[in-house]
PDB file of C-alpha atoms and ligand atoms in Angstrom:
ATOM      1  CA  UNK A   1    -237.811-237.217 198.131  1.00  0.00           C
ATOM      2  CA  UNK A   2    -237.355-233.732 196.862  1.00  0.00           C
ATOM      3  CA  UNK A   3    -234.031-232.661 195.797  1.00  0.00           C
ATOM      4  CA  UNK A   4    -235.455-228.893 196.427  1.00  0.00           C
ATOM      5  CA  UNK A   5    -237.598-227.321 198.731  1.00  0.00           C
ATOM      6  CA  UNK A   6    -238.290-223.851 199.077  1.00  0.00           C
ATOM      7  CA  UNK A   7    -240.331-222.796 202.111  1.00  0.00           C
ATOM      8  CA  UNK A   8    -242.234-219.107 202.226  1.00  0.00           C
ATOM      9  CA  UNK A   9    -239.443-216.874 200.615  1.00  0.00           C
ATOM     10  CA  UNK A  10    -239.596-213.500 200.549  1.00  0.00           C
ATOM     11  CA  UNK A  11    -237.666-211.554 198.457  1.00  0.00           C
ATOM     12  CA  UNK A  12    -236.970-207.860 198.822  1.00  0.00           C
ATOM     13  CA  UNK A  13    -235.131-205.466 196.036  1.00  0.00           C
ATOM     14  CA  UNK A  14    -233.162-202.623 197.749  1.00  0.00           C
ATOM     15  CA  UNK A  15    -234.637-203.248 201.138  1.00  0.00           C
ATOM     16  CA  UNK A  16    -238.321-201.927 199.927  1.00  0.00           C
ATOM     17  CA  UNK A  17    -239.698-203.572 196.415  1.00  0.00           C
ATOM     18  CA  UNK A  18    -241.460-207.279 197.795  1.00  0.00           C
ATOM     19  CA  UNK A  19    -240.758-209.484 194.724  1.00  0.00           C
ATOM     20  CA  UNK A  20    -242.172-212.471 196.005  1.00  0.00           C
ATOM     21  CA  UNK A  21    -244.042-213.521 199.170  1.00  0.00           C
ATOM     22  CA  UNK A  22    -244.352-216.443 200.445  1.00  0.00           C
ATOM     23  CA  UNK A  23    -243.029-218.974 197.788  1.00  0.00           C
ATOM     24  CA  UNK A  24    -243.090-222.428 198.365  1.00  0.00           C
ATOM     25  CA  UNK A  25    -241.948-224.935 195.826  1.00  0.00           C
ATOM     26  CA  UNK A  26    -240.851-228.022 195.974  1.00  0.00           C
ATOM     27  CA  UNK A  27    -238.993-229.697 193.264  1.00  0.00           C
ATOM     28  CA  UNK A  28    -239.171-234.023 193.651  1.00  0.00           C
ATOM     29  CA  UNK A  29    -235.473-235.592 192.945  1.00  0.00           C
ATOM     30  CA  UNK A  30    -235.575-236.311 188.877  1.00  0.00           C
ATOM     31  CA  UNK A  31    -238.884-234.362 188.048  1.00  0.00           C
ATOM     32  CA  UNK A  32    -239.098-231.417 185.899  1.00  0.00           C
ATOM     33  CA  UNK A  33    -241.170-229.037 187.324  1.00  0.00           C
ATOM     34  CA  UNK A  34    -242.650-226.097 185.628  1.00  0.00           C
ATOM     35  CA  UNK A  35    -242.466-222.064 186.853  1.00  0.00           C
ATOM     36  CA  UNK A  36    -245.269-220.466 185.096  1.00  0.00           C
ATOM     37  CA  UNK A  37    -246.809-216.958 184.469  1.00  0.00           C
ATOM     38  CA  UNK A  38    -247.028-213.702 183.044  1.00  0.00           C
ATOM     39  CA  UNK A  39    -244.165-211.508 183.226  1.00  0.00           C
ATOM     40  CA  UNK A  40    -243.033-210.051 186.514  1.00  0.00           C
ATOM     41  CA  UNK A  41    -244.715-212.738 188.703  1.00  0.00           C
ATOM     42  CA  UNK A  42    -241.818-212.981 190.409  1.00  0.00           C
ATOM     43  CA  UNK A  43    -240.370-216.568 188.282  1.00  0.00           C
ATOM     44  CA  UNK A  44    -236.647-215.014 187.437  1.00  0.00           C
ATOM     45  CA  UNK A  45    -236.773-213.911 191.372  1.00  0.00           C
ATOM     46  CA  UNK A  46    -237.546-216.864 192.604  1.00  0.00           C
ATOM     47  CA  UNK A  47    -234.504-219.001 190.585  1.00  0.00           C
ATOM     48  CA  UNK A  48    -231.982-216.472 191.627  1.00  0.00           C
ATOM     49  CA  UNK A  49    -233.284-216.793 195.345  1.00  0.00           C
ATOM     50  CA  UNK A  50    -232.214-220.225 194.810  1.00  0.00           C
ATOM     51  CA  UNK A  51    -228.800-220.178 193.136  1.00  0.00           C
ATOM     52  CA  UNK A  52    -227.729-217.327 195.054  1.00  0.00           C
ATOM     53  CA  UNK A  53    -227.996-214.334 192.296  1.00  0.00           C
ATOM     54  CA  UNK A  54    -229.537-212.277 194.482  1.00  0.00           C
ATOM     55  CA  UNK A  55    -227.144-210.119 195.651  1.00  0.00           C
ATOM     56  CA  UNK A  56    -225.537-208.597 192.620  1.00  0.00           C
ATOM     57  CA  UNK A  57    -228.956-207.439 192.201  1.00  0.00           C
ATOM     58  CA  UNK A  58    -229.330-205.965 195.733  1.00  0.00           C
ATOM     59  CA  UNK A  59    -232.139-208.612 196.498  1.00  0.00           C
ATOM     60  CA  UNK A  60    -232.168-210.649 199.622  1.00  0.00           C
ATOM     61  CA  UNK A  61    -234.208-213.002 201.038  1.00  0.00           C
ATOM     62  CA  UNK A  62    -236.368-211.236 204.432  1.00  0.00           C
ATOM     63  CA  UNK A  63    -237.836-214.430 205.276  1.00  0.00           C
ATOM     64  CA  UNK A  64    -238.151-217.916 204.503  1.00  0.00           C
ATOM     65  CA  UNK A  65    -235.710-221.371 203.704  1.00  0.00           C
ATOM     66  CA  UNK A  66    -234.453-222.625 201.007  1.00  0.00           C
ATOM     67  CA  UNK A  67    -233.136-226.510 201.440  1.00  0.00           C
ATOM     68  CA  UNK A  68    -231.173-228.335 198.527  1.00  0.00           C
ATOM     69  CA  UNK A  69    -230.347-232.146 199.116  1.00  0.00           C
ATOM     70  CA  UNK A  70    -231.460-231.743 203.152  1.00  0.00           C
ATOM     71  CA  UNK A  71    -228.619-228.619 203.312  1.00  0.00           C
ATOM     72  CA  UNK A  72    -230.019-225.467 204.274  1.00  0.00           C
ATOM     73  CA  UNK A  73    -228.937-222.964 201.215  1.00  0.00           C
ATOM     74  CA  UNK A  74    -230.683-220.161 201.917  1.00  0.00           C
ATOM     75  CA  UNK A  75    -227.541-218.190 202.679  1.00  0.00           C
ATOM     76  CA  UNK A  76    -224.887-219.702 201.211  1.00  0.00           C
ATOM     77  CA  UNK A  77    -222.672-218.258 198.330  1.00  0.00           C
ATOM     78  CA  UNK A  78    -223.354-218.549 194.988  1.00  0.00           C
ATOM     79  CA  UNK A  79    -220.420-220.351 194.135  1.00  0.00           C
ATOM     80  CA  UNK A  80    -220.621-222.801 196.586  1.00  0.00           C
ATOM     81  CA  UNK A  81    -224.445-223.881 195.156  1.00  0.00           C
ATOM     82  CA  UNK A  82    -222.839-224.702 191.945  1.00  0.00           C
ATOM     83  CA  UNK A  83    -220.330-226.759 193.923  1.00  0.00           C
ATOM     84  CA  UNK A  84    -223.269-228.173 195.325  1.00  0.00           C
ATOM     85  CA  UNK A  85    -224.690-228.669 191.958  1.00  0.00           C
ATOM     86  CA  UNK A  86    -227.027-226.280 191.376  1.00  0.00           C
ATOM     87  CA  UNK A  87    -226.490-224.448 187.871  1.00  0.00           C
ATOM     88  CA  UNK A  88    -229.184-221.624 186.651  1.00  0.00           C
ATOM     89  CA  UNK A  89    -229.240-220.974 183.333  1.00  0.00           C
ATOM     90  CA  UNK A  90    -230.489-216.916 183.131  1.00  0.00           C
ATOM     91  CA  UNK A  91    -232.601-215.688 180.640  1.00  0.00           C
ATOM     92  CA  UNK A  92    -231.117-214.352 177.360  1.00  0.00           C
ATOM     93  CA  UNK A  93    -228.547-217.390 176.287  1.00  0.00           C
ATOM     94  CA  UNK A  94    -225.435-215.735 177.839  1.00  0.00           C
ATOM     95  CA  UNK A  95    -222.383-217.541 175.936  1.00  0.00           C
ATOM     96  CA  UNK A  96    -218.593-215.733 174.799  1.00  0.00           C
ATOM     97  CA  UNK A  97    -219.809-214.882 171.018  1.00  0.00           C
ATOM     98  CA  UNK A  98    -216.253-214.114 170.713  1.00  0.00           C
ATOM     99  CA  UNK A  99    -215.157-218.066 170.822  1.00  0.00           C
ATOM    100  CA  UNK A 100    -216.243-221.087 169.824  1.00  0.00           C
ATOM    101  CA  UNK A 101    -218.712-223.384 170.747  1.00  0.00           C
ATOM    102  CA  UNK A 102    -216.245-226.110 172.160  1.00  0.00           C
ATOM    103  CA  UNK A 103    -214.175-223.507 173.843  1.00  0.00           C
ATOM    104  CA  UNK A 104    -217.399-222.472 175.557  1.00  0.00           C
ATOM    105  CA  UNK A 105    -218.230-225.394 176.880  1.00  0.00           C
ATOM    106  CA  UNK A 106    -214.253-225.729 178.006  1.00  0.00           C
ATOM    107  CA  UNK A 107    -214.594-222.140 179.775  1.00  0.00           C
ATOM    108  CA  UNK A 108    -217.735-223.316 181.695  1.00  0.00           C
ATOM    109  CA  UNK A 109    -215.811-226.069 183.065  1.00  0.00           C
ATOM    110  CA  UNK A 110    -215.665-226.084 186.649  1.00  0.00           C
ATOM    111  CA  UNK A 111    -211.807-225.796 187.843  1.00  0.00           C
ATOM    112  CA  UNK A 112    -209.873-228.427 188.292  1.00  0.00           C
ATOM    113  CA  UNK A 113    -211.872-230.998 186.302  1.00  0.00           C
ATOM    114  CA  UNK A 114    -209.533-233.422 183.946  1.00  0.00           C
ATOM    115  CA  UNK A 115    -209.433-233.152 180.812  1.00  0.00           C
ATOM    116  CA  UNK A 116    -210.871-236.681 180.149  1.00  0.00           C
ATOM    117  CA  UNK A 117    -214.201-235.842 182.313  1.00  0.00           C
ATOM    118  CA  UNK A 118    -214.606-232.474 180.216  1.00  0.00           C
ATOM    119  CA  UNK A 119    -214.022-234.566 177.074  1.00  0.00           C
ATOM    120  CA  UNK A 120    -216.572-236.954 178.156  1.00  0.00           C
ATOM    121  CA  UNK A 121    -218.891-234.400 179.257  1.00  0.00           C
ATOM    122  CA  UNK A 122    -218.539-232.394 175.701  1.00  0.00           C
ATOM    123  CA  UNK A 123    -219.487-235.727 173.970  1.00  0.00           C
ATOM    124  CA  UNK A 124    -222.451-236.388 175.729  1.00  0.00           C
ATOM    125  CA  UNK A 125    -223.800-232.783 175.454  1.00  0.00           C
ATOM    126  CA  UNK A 126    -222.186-233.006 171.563  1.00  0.00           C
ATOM    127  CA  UNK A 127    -224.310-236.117 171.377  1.00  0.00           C
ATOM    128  CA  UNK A 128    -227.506-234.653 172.822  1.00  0.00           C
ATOM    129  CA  UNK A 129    -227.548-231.313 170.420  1.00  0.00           C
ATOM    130  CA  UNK A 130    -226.372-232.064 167.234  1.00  0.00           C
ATOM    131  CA  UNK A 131    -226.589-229.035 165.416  1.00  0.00           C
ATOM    132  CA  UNK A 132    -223.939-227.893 168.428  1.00  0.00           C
ATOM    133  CA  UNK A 133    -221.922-230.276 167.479  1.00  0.00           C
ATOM    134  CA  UNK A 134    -222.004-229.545 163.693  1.00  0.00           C
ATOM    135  CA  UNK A 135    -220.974-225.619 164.728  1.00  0.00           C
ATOM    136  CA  UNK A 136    -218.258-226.604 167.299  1.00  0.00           C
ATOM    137  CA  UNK A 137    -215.478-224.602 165.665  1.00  0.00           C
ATOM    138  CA  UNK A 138    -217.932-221.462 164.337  1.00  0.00           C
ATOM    139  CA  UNK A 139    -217.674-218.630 166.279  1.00  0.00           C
ATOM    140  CA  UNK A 140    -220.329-218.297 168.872  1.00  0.00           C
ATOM    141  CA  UNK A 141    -221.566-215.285 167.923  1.00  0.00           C
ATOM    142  CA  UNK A 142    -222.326-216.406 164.743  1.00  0.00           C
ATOM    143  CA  UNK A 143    -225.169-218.912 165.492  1.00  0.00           C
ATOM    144  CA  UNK A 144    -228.563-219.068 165.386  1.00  0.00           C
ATOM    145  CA  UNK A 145    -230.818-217.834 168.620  1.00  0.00           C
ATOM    146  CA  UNK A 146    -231.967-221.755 169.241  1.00  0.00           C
ATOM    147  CA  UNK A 147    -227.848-222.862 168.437  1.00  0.00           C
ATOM    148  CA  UNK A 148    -227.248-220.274 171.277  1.00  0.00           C
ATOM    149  CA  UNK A 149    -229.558-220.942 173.568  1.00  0.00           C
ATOM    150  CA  UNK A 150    -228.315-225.085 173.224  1.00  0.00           C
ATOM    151  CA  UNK A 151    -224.681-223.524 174.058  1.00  0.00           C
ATOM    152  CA  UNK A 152    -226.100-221.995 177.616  1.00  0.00           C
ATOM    153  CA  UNK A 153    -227.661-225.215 178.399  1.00  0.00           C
ATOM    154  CA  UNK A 154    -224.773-226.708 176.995  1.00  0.00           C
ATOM    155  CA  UNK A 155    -222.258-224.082 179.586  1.00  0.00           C
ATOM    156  CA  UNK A 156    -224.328-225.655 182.273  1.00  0.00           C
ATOM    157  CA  UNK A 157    -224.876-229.442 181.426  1.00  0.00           C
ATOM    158  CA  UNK A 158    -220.341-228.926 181.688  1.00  0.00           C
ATOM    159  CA  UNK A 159    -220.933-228.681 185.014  1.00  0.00           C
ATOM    160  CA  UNK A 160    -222.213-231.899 186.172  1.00  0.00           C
ATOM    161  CA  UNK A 161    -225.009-230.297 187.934  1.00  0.00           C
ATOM    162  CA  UNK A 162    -227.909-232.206 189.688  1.00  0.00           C
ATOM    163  CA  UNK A 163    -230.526-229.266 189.253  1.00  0.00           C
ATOM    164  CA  UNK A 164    -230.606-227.660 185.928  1.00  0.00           C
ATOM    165  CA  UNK A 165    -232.592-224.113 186.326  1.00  0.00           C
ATOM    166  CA  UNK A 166    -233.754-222.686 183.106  1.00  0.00           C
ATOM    167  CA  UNK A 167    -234.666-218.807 182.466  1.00  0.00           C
ATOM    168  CA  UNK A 168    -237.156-219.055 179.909  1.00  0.00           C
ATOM    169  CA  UNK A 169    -235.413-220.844 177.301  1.00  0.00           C
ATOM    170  CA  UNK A 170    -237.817-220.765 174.719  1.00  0.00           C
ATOM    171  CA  UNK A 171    -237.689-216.833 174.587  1.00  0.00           C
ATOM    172  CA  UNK A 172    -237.484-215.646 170.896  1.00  0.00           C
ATOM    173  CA  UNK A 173    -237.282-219.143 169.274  1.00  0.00           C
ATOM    174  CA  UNK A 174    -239.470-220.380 166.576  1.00  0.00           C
ATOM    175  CA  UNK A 175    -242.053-222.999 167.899  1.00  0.00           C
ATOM    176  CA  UNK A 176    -240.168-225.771 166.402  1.00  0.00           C
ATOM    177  CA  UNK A 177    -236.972-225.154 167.718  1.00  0.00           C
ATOM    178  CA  UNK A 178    -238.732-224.831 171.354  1.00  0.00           C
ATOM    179  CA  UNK A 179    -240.124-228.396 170.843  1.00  0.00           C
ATOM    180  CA  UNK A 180    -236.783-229.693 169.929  1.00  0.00           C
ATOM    181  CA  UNK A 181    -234.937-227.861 172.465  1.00  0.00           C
ATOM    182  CA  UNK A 182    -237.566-229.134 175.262  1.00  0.00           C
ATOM    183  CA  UNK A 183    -237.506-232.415 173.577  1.00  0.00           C
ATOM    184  CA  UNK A 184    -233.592-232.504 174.604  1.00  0.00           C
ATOM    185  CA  UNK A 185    -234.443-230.911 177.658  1.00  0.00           C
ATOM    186  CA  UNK A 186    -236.767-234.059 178.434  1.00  0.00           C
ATOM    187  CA  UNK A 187    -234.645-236.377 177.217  1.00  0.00           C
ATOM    188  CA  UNK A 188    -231.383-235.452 179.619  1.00  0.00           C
ATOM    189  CA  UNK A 189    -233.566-235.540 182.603  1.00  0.00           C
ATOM    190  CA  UNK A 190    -235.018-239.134 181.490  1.00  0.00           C
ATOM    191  CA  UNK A 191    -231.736-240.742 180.415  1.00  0.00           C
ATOM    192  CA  UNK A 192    -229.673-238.928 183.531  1.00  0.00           C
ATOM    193  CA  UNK A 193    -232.083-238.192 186.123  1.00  0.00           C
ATOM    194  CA  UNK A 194    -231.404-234.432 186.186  1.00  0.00           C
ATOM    195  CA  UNK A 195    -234.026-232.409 187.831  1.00  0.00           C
ATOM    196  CA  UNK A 196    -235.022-229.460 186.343  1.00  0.00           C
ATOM    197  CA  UNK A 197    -236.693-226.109 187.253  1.00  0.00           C
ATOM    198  CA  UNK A 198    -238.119-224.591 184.099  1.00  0.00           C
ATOM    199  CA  UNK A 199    -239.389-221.296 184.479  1.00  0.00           C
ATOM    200  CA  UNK A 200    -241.830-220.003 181.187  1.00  0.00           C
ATOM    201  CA  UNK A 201    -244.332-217.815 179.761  1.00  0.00           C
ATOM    202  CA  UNK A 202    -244.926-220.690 177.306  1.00  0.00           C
ATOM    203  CA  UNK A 203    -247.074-222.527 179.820  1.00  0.00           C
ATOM    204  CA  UNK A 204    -248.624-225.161 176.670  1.00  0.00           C
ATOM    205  CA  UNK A 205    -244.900-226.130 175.519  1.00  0.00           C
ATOM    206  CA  UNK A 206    -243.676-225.943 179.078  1.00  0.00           C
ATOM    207  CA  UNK A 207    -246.768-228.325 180.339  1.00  0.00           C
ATOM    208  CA  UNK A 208    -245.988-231.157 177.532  1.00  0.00           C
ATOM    209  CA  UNK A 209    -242.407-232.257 179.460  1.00  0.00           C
ATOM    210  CA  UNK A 210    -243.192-231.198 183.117  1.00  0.00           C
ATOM    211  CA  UNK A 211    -244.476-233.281 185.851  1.00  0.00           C
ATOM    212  CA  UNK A 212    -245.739-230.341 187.658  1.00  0.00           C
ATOM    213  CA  UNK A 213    -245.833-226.682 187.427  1.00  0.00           C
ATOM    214  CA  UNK A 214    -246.954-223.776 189.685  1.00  0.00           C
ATOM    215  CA  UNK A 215    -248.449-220.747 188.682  1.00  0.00           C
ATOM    216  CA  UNK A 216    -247.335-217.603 189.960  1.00  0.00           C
ATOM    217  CA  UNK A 217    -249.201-214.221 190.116  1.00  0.00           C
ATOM    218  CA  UNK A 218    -247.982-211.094 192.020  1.00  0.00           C
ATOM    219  CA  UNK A 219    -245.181-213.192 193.883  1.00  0.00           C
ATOM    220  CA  UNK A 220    -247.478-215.141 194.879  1.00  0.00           C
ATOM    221  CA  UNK A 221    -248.294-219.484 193.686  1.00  0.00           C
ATOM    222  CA  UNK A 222    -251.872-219.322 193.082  1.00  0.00           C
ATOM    223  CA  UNK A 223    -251.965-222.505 191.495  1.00  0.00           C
ATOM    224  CA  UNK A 224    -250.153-226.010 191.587  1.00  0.00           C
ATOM    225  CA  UNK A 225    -250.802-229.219 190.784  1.00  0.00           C
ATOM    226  CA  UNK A 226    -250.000-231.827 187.827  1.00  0.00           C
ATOM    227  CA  UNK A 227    -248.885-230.931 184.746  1.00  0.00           C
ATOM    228  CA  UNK A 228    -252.313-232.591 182.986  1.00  0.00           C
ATOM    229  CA  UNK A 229    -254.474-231.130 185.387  1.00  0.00           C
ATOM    230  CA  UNK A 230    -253.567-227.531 184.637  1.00  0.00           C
ATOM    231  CA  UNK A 231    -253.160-228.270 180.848  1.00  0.00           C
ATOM    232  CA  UNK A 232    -256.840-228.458 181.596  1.00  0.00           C
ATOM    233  CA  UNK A 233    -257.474-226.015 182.968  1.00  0.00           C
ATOM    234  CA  UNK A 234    -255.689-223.650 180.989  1.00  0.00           C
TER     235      UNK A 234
HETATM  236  P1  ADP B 301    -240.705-212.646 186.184  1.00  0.00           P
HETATM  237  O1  ADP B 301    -239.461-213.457 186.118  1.00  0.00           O
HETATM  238  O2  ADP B 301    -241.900-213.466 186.577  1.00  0.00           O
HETATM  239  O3  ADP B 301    -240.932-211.841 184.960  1.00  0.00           O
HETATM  240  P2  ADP B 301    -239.241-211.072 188.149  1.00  0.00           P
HETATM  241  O4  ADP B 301    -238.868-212.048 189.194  1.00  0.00           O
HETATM  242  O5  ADP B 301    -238.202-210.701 187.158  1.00  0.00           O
HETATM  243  O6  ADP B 301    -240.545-211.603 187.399  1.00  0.00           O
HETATM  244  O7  ADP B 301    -239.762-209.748 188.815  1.00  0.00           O
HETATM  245  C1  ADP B 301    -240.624-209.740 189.961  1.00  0.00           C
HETATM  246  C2  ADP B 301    -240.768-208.304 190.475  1.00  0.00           C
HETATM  247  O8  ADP B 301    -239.502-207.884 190.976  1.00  0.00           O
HETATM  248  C3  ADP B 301    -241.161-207.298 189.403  1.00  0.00           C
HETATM  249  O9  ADP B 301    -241.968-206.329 190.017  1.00  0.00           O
HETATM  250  C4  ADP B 301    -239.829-206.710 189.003  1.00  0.00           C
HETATM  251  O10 ADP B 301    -239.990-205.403 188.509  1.00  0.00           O
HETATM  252  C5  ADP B 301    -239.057-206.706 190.293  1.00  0.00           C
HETATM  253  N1  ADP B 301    -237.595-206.832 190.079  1.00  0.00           N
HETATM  254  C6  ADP B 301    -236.974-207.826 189.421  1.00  0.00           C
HETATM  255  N2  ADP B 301    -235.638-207.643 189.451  1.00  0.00           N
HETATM  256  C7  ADP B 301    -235.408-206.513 190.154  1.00  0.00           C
HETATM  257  C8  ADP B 301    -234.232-205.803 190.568  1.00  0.00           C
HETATM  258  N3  ADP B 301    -233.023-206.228 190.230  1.00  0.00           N
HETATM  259  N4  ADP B 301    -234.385-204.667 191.288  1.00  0.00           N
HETATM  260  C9  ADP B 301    -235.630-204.235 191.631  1.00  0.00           C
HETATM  261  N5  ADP B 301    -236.774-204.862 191.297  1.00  0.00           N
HETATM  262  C10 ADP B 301    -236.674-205.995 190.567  1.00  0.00           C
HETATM  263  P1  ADP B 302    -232.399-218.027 163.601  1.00  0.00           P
HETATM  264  O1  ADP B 302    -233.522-217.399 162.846  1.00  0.00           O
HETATM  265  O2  ADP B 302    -232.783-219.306 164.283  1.00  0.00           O
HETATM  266  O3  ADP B 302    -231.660-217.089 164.511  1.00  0.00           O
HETATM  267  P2  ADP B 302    -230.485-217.654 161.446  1.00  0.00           P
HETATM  268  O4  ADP B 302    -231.314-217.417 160.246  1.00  0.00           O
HETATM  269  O5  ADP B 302    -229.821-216.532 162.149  1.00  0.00           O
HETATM  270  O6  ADP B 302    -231.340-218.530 162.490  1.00  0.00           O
HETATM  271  O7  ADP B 302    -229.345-218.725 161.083  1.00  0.00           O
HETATM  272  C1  ADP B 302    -229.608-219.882 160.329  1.00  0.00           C
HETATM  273  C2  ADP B 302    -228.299-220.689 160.223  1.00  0.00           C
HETATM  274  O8  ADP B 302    -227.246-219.904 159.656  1.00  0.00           O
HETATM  275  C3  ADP B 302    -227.786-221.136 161.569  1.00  0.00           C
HETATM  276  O9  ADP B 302    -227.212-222.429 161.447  1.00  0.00           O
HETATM  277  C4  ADP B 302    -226.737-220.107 161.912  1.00  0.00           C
HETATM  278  O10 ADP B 302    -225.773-220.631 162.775  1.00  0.00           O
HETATM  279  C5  ADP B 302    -226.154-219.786 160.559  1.00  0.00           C
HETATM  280  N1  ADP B 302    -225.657-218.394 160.515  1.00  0.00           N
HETATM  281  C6  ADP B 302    -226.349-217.269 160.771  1.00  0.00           C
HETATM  282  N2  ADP B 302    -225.595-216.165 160.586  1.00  0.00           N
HETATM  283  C7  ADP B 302    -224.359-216.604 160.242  1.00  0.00           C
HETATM  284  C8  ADP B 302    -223.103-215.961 159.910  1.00  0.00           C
HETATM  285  N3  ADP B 302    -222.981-214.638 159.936  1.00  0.00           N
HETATM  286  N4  ADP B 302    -222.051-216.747 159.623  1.00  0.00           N
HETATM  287  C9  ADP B 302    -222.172-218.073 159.623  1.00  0.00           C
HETATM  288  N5  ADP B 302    -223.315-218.749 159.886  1.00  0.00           N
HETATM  289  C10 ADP B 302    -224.385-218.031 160.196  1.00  0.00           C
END
């Protein structure tokens, strides 16, 4: 069954600009699914529509539904979707440069979570990124683009969510830091089941660890299908 499904939304910006229109996508429970094309499609609109970052951007959604685990979302609080378990990691690797990796991961902890689960949770993203772990006590602000961009994922993973949203994560890395990044990426949702929304301009690295993608043009999907099937045809 699908953990997400997003039915026809429209998105305006400041009551006039029509993002996207008509955006259905539907994201099966442990998939990764794929967000692709060029650059203001409409992809980053379409992940905030769904964890609720819409507002602090004066964007709202003018029609449409937005369901996550059967619940409709579509106007619910931000907050309360990453109670729900919905984390979105936005594009640019937003971590506090100022502190450490570990103290990152400790700030991104959702409140009121015991200090054994947050230990537990560090391991297993410690164990998943190694070079994070190696850097645990630099300063944040100190590592490299692909060591920060494994510390957002990392901010989110700390929250025990169920869908993992990613803003183009591959932005400004070196290709083989994107295929170990992804690689991670693939392994977390085969070893834990986490479903992931990946939205990226890097359709060829994107298409090797999705199921499915969609292609967007103009807000618009234009194109869906399996992963193989538009490697093809791309
Ligand atoms: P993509 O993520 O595919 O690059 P976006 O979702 O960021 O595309 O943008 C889709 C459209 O919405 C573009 O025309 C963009 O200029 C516009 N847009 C995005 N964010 C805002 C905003 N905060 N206010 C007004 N227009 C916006
Ligand atoms: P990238 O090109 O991927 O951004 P860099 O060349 O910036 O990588 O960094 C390479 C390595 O050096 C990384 O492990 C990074 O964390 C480390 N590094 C970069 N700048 C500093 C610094 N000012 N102090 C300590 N370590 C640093």
């Amino acid at each position: 069954q699908n953990i997400l499904s997003m039915n026809s939304i429209e998105v305006l910006y400041d009551n006039v600009l029509l993002a996207i229109k008509g955006v259905s996508v539907q994201v099966p429970k442990g998939e990764m699914i794929a967000l692709l094309g060029s650059n203001g499609a409409g992809k980053s609109t379409t992940l905030k529509a769904i964890s609720g970052l819409l507002k602090a951007e004066r964007g709202r959604i003018s029609r449409g539904e937005i369901k996550f685990e059967g619940t409709d979302i579509t106007e619910m609080l931000a907050q309360k979707r990453v109670e729900m378990g919905i984390c979105h990691v936005i594009e640019g690797r937003r971590v506090f440069e100022h502190l450490t990796p570990d103290e990152n991961l400790t700030a991104a902890a959702p409140m009121g979570m015991s200090k054994a689960t947050l230990n537990a949770e560090k391991e297993k993203i410690y164990s998943f990124f190694p070079r994070l772990a190696e850097r645990k006590n630099s300063q944040a602000g100190y590592l490299s683009g692909g060591e920060q961009q494994m510390l957002a994922i990392g901010r989110a993973l700390v929250t025990q969510p169920s869908l993992l949203m990613l803003d183009e994560p591959s932005l400004g890395l070196a290709p083989f830091l994107v295929e170990e990044i992804f690689g991670i990426i693939k392994q977390i949702n085969q070893e834990q089941g986490l479903s992931v929304l990946l939205v990226e301009q890097n359709a060829l690295a994107a298409l090797e660890i999705v199921s499915e993608g969609y292609l967007i043009e103009n807000g618009r999907v234009v194109m869906h299908g399996a992963a193989d099937a538009l490697k093809a045809n791309s």
